Coordinates of C-alpha atoms and ligand atoms in Angstrom, one line a residue:
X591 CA 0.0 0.0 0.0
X592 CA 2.8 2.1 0.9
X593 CA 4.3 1.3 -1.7
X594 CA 2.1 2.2 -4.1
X595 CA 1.8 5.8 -2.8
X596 CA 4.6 7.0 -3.4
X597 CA 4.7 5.7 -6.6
X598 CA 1.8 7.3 -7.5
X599 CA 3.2 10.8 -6.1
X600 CA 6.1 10.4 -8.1
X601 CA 4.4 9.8 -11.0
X602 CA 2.3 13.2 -10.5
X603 CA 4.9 15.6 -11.2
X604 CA 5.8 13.3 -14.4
X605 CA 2.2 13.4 -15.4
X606 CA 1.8 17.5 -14.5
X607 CA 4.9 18.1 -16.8
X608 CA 3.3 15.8 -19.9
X609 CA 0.1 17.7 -19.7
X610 CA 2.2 21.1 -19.6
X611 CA 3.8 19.9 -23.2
X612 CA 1.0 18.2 -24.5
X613 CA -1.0 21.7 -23.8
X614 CA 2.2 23.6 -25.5
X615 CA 2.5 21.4 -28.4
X616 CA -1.0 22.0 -29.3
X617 CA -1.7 26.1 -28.2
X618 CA -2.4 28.3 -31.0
X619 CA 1.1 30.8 -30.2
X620 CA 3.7 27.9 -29.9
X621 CA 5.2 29.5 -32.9
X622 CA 5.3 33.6 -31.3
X623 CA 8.5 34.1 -30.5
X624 CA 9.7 36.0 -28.1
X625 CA 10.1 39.7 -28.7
X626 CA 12.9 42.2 -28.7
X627 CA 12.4 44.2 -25.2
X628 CA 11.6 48.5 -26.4
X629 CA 14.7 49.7 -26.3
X630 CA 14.1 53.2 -23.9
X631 CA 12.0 51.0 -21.8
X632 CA 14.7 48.9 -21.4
X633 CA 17.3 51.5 -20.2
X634 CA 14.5 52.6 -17.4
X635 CA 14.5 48.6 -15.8
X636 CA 17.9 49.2 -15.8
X637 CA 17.7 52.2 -14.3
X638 CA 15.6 50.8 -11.5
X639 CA 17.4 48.1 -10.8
X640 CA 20.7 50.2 -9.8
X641 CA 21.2 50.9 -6.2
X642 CA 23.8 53.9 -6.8
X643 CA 22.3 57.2 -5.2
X644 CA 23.9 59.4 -7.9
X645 CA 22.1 57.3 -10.7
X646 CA 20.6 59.0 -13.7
X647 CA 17.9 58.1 -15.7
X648 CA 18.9 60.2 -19.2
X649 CA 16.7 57.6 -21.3
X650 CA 13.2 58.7 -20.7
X651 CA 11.4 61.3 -22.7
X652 CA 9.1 63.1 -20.2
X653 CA 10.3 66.0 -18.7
X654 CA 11.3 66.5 -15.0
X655 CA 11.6 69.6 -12.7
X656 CA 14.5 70.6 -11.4
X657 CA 14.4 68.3 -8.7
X658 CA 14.5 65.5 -10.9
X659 CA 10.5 65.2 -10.5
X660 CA 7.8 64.6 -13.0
X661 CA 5.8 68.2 -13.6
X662 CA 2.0 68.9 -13.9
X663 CA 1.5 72.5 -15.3
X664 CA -0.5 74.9 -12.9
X665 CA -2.6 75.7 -16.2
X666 CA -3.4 71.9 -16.3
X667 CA -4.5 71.3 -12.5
X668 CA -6.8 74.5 -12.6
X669 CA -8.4 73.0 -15.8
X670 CA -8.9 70.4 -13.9
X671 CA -10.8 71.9 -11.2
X672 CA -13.2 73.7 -13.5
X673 CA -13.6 70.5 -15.2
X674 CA -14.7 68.6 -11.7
X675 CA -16.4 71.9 -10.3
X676 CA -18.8 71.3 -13.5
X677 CA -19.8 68.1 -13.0
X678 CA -19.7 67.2 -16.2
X679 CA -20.9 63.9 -17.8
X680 CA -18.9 61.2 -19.4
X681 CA -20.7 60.7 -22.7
X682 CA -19.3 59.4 -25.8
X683 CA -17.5 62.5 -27.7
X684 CA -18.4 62.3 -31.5
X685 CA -15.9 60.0 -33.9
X686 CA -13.7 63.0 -34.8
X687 CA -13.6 63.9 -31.2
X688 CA -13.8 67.4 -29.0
X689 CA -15.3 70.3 -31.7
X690 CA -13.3 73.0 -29.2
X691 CA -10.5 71.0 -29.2
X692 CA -10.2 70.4 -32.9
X693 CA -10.6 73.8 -33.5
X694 CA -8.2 75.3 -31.4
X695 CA -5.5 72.8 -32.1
X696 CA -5.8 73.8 -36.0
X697 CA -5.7 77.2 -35.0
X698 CA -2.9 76.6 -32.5
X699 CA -0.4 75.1 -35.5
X700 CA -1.7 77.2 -38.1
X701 CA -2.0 80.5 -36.7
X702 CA -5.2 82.7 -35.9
X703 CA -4.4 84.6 -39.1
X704 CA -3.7 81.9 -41.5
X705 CA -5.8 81.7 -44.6
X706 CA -5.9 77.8 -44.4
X707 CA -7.7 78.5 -41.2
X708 CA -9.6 81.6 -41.8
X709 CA -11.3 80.0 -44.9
X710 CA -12.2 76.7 -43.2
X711 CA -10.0 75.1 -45.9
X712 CA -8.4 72.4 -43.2
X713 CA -9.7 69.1 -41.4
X714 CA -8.9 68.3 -38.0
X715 CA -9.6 65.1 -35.8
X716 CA -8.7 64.3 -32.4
X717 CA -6.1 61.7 -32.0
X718 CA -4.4 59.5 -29.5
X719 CA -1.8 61.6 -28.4
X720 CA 1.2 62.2 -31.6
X721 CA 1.7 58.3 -31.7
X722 CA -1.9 57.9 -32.6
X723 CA -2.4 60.9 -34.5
X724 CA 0.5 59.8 -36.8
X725 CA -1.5 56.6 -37.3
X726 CA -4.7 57.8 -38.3
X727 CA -2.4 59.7 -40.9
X728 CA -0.6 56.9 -41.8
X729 CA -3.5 55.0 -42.5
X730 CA -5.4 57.6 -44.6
X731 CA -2.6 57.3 -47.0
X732 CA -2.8 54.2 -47.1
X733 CA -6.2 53.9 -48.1
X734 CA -5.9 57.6 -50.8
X735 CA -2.8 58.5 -51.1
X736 CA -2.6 56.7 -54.7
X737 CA 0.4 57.8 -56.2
X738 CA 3.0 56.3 -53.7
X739 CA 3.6 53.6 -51.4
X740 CA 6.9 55.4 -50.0
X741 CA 7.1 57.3 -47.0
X742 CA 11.3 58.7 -46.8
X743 CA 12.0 59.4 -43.3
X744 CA 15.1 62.2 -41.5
X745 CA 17.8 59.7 -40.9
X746 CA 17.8 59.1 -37.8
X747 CA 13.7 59.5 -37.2
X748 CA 12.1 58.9 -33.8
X749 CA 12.1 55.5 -33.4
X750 CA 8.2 54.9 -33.8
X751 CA 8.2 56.5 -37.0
X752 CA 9.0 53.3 -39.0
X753 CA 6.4 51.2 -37.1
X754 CA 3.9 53.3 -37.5
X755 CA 4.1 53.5 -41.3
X756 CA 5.1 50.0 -42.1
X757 CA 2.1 48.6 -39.8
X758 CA -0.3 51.0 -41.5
X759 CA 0.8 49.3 -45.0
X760 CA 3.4 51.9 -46.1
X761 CA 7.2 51.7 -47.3
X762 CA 9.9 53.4 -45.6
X763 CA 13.0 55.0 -47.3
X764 CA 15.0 57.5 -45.6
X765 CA 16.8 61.0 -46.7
X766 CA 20.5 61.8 -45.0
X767 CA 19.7 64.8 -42.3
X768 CA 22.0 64.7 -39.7
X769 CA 25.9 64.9 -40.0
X770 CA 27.7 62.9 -36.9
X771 CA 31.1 64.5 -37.8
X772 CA 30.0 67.9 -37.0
X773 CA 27.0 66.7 -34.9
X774 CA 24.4 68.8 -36.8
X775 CA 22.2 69.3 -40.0
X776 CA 23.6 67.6 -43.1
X777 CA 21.9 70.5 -45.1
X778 CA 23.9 70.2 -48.6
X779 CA 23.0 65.9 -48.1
X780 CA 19.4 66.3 -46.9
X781 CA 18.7 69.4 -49.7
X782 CA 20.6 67.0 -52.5
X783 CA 18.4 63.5 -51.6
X784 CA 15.3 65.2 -51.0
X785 CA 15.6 66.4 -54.5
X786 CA 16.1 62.8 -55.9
X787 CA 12.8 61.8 -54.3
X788 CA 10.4 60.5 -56.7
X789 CA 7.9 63.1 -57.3
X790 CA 4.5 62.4 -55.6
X791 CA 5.9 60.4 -52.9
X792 CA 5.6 61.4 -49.0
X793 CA 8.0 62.6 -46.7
X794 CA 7.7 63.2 -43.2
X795 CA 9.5 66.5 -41.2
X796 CA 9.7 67.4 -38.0
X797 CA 8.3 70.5 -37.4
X798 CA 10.7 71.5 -34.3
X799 CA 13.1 69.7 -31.6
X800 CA 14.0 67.2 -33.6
X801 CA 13.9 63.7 -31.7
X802 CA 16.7 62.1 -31.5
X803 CA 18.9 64.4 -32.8
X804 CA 17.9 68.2 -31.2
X805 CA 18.9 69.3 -35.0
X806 CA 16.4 71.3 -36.4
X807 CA 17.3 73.3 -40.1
X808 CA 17.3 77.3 -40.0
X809 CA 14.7 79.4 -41.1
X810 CA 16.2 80.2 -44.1
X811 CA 17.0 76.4 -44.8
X812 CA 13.5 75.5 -44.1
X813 CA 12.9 78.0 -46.9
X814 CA 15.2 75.8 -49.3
X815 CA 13.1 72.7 -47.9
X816 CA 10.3 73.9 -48.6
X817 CA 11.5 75.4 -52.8
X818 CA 12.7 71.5 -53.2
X819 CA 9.8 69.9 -51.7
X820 CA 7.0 71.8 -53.7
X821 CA 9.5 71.3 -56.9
X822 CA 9.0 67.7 -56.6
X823 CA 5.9 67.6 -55.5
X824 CA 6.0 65.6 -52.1
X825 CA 3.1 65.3 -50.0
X826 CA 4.7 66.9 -47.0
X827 CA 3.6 65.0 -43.4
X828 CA 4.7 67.1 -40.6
X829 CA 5.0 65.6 -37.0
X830 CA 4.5 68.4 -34.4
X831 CA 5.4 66.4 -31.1
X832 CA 6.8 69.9 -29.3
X833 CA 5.2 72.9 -30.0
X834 CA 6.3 75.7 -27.9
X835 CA 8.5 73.2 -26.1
X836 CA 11.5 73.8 -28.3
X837 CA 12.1 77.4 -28.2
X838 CA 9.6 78.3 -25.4
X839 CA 7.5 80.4 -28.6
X840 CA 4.7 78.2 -29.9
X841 CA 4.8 80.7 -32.9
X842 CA 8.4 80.4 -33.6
X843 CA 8.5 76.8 -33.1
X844 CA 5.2 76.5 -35.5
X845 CA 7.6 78.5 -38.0
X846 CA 8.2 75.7 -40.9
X847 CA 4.5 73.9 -40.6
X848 CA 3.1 78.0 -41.5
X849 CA 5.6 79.0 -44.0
X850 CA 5.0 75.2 -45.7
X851 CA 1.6 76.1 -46.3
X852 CA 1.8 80.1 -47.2
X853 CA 3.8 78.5 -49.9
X854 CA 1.0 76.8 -51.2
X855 CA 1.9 72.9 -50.1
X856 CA -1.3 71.7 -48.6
X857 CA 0.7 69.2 -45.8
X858 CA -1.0 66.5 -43.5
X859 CA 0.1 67.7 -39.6
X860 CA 0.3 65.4 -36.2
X861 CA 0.6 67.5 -33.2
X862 CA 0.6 65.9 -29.5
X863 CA 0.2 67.6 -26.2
X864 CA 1.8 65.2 -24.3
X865 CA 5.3 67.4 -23.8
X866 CA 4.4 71.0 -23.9
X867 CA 1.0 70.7 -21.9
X868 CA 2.7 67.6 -19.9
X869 CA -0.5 65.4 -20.6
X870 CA 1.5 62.4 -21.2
X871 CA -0.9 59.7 -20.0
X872 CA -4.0 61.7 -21.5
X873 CA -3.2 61.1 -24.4
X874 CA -4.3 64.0 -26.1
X875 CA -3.4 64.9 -29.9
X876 CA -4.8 65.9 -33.6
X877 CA -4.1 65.0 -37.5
X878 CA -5.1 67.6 -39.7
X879 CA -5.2 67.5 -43.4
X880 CA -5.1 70.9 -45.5
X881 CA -6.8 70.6 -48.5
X882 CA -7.8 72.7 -51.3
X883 CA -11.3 74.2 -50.1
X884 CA -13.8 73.6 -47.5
X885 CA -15.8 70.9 -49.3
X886 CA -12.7 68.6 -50.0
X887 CA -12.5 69.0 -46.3
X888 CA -15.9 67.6 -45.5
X889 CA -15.0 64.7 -47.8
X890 CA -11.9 64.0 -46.3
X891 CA -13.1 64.4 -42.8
X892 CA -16.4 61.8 -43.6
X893 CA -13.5 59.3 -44.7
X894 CA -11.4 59.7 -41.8
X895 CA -14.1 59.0 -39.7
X896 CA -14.7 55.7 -41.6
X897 CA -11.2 55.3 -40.6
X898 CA -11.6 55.9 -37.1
X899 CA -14.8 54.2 -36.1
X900 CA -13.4 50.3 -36.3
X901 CA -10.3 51.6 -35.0
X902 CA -11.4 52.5 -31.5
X903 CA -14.5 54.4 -32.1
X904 CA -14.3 57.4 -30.7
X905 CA -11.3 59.1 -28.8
X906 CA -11.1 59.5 -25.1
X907 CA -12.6 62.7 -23.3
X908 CA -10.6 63.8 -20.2
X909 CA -7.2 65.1 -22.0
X910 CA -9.2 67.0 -24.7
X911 CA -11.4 69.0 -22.0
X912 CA -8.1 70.0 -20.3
X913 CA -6.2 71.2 -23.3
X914 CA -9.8 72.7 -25.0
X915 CA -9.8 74.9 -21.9
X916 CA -6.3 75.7 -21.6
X917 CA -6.4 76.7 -25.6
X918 CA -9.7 78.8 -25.1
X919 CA -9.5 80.2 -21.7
X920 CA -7.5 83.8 -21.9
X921 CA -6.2 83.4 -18.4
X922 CA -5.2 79.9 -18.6
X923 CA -3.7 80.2 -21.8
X924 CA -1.8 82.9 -21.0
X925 CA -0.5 80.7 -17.9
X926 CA 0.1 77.9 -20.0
X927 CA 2.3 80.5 -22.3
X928 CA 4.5 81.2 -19.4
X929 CA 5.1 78.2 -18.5
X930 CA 5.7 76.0 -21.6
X931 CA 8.4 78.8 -21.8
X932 CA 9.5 78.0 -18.3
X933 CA 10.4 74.2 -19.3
X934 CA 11.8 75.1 -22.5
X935 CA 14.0 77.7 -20.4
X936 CA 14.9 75.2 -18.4
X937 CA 16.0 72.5 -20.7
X938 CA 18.0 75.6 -22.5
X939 CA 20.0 76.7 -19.4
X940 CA 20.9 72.7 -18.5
X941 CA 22.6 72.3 -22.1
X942 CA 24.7 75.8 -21.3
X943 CA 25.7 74.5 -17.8
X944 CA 26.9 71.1 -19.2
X945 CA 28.9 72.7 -21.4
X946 CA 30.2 75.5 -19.0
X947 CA 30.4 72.1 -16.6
X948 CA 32.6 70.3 -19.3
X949 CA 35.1 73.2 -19.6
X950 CA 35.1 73.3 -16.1
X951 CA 36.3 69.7 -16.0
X952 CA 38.8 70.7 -18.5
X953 CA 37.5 68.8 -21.6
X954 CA 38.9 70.4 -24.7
X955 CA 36.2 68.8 -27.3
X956 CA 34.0 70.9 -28.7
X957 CA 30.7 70.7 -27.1
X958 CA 29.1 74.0 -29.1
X959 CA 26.4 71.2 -30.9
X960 CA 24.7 70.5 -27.2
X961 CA 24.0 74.4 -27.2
X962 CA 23.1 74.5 -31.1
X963 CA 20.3 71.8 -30.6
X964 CA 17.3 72.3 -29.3
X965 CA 14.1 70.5 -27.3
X966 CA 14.1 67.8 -25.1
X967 CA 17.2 65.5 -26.8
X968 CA 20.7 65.6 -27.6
X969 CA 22.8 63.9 -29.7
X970 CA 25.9 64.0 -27.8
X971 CA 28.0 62.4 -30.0
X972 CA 28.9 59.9 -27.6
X973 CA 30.1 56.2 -28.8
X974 CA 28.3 53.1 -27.3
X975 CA 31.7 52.2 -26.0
X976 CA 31.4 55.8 -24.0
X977 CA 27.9 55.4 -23.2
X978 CA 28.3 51.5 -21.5
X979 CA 31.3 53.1 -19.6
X980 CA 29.1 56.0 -18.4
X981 CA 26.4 53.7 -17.1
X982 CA 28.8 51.0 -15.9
X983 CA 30.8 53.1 -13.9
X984 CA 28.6 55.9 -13.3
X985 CA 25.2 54.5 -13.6
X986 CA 24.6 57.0 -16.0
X987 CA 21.7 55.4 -18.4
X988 CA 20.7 56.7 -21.8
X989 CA 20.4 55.0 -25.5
X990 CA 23.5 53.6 -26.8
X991 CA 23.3 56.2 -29.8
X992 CA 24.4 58.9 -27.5
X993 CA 20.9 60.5 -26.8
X994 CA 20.4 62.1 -23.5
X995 CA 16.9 63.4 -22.5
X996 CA 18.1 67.2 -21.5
X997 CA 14.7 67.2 -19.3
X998 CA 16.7 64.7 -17.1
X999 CA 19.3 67.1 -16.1
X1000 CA 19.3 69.4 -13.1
X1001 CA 21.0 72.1 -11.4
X1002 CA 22.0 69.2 -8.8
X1003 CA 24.0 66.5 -11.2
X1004 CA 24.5 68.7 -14.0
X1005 CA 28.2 68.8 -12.7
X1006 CA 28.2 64.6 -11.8
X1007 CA 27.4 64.5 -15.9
X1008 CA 29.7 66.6 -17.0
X1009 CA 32.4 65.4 -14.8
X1010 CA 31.3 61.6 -16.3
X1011 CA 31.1 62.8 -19.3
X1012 CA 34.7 64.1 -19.3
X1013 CA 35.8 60.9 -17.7
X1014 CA 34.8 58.7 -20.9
X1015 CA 35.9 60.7 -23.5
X1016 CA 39.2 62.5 -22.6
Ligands
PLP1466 C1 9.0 63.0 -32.9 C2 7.9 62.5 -32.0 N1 6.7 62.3 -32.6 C3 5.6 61.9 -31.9 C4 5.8 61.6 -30.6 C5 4.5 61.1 -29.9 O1 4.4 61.0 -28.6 P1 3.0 60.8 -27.9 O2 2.3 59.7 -28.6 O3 3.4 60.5 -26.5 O4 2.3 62.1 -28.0 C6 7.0 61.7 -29.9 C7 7.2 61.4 -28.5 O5 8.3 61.1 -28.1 C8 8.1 62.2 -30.7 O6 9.3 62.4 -30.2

């Protein structure tokens, strides 16, 4: 009898482990492999993980305080309040999301006085944040833009660029725009391939702050950009993730989008609010289509909403109330004003002090690019040697391309940086 017991309870685990296979062998995902991790998530579990006190998290791209602490803009928690003092309900919002919203978003990339916007020549829809935004996009080419399949991206592009098109059915090719010798704008290499483009085909420009790179063209280069572009005839997609967050002026920063379409190229526009009205998890954003008059807008608006409607319906409320109010309140918008200006100032003055930091330390490079670039990122120019020493030995944590997320610097370890910085590359 004994016996027989513990045979039987050493058969069990046998027998638990056979069912285990047997109900691997026959699942429906035996074959999903196992995916890469993101890469920028990655560098934050490592991040966690490390015990040092001086460690630095330059990965992420949400901006922090000077104290190293996420930041929720006093224009956003008083929208708040009115919202929650109204007691509002939580109906659906219509397919092409908040009318307010829309409205003031076009008006907020286009300009009050712009013609595109006076004349009601424009469609805009609410979006998921830029991410989303770009997707709806993506996928109304898919489905009318007939005369290409090719989407040519800045090389390097934010890294969700390529998914984004690719999953939506497009092709990506690429045009040179930045120069890693002299850590800035390959203007003569981005002006002499964009030519080459194959006319009718899309290409995709970052309006401002450039991400990864911080390299953004000049005015007057923008003004070349924009001569080649309507040469050839591109249909011009611009992705406006930073608005007012890369110079501080959401006019100056709108500069390229405005001047594209005074020139008479009728663009297709993301914007997000998740970095200059630090709505991040709201997930508040628009696409907007200029088109040729009003009723061509109406049609493409009916077929974007086609688009939408199996997509996810309808977009979410909460975010769009807050950045309707903040866009069409005086008093909040002028708050908001100030302080979009205050985080762009911010990120501004950490690149001068971790180059006056770096001369400090004695470095003798030349570190004028972290000044010349602008918004949240910077290409430093660091090799992924450089950057594994700088996390190994000073748990310094950013992308192995040598991007650091300027909104991660403070006052307080501006110097540790600097002085880590000099360390590897001397
Ligand atoms: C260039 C660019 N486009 C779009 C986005 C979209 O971000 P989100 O979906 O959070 O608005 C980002 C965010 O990092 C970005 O850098």
């Amino acid at each position: 009898m004994a016996l027989l017991q513990s045979r039987r309870l050493l058969a069990a685990p046998r027998l638990a482990a056979a069912a285990a296979a047997s109900a691997r062998a026959s699942s429906w995902w035996s074959h999903v492999e196992m995916g890469p991790p993101d890469p920028i998530l990655g560098v934050t579990e490592a991040f966690k993980r490390d015990t040092n006190s001086k460690k630095m998290n330059l990965g992420v791209g949400a901006y922090r305080d000077d104290n190293g602490k996420p930041y929720v803009l006093n224009c956003v928690r008083k929208a708040e309040a009115q919202i929650a003092s109204k007691k509002m309900d939580k109906e659906y919002l219509p397919i092409a999301g908040l009318a307010d919203f829309t409205r003031a978003s076009a008006e907020l990339a286009l300009g009050e006085n712009s013609e595109a916007f006076k004349s009601g020549r424009y469609v805009t829809v609410q979006g998921i944040s830029g991410t989303g935004s770009l997707r709806i996009g993506a996928n109304f080419l898919q489905r009318f833009f007939k005369s290409s399949r090719d989407v040519y991206l800045p090389k390097p592009s934010w890294g969700n660029h390529t998914p984004i098109f690719r999953d939506a059915g497009l092709q990506l090719q690429s045009y040179r725009y930045y120069d890693p010798k002299t850590c800035s704008l390959d203007f003569s290499g981005a002006m002499d391939d964009i030519s080459k483009i194959p006319e009718k085909s899309i290409i995709l420009l970052h309006a401002c702050a450039h991400n990864p790179t911080g390299v953004d063209p000049r005015q007057e280069q923008w003004k070349e950009l924009a001569a080649v572009v309507k040469k050839r005839n591109l249909l011009v997609y611009f992705d406006m993730a930073y608005q007012g967050f890369a110079s501080g002026d959401i006019n100056r920063d709108a500069w390229a989008v405005r001047h594209f379409i005074e020139q008479g190229i009728n663009i297709v526009l993301a914007q997000s609010y998740a970095k200059n009205m630090g709505l991040y998890g709201e997930r508040v954003g628009a696409f907007t289509v200029i088109c040729s008059d009003a009723e061509e807008a109406k049609r493409v608006e009916s077929q974007l909403k086609i688009l939408i409607r199996p997509m996810y319906s309808n977009p979410p409320i909460n975010g769009a109330r807050i950045a309707s109010l903040i866009l069409n309140s005086p008093d909040l918008r002028k708050e908001w004003l100030v302080e979009v200006k205050s985080m762009a100032d911010r990120i501004i003055s950490m690149r001068t002090q971790l180059v006056s930091n770096l001369k400090k330390e004695g470095s003798s490079h030349n570190w004028q690019h972290i000044t010349d670039q602008i918004g949240m990122f910077c290409f430093t120019g660091l090799k992924p040697e450089q950057v594994e020493r700088l996390t190994k030995e000073f748990s310094i944590y950013m992308t192995k391309d040598g991007r650091i997320s300027v909104a991660g610097v403070t006052s307080g370890n501006v110097g540790y940086l600097a002085h880590a910085i000099h360390q590897v590359t001397k």
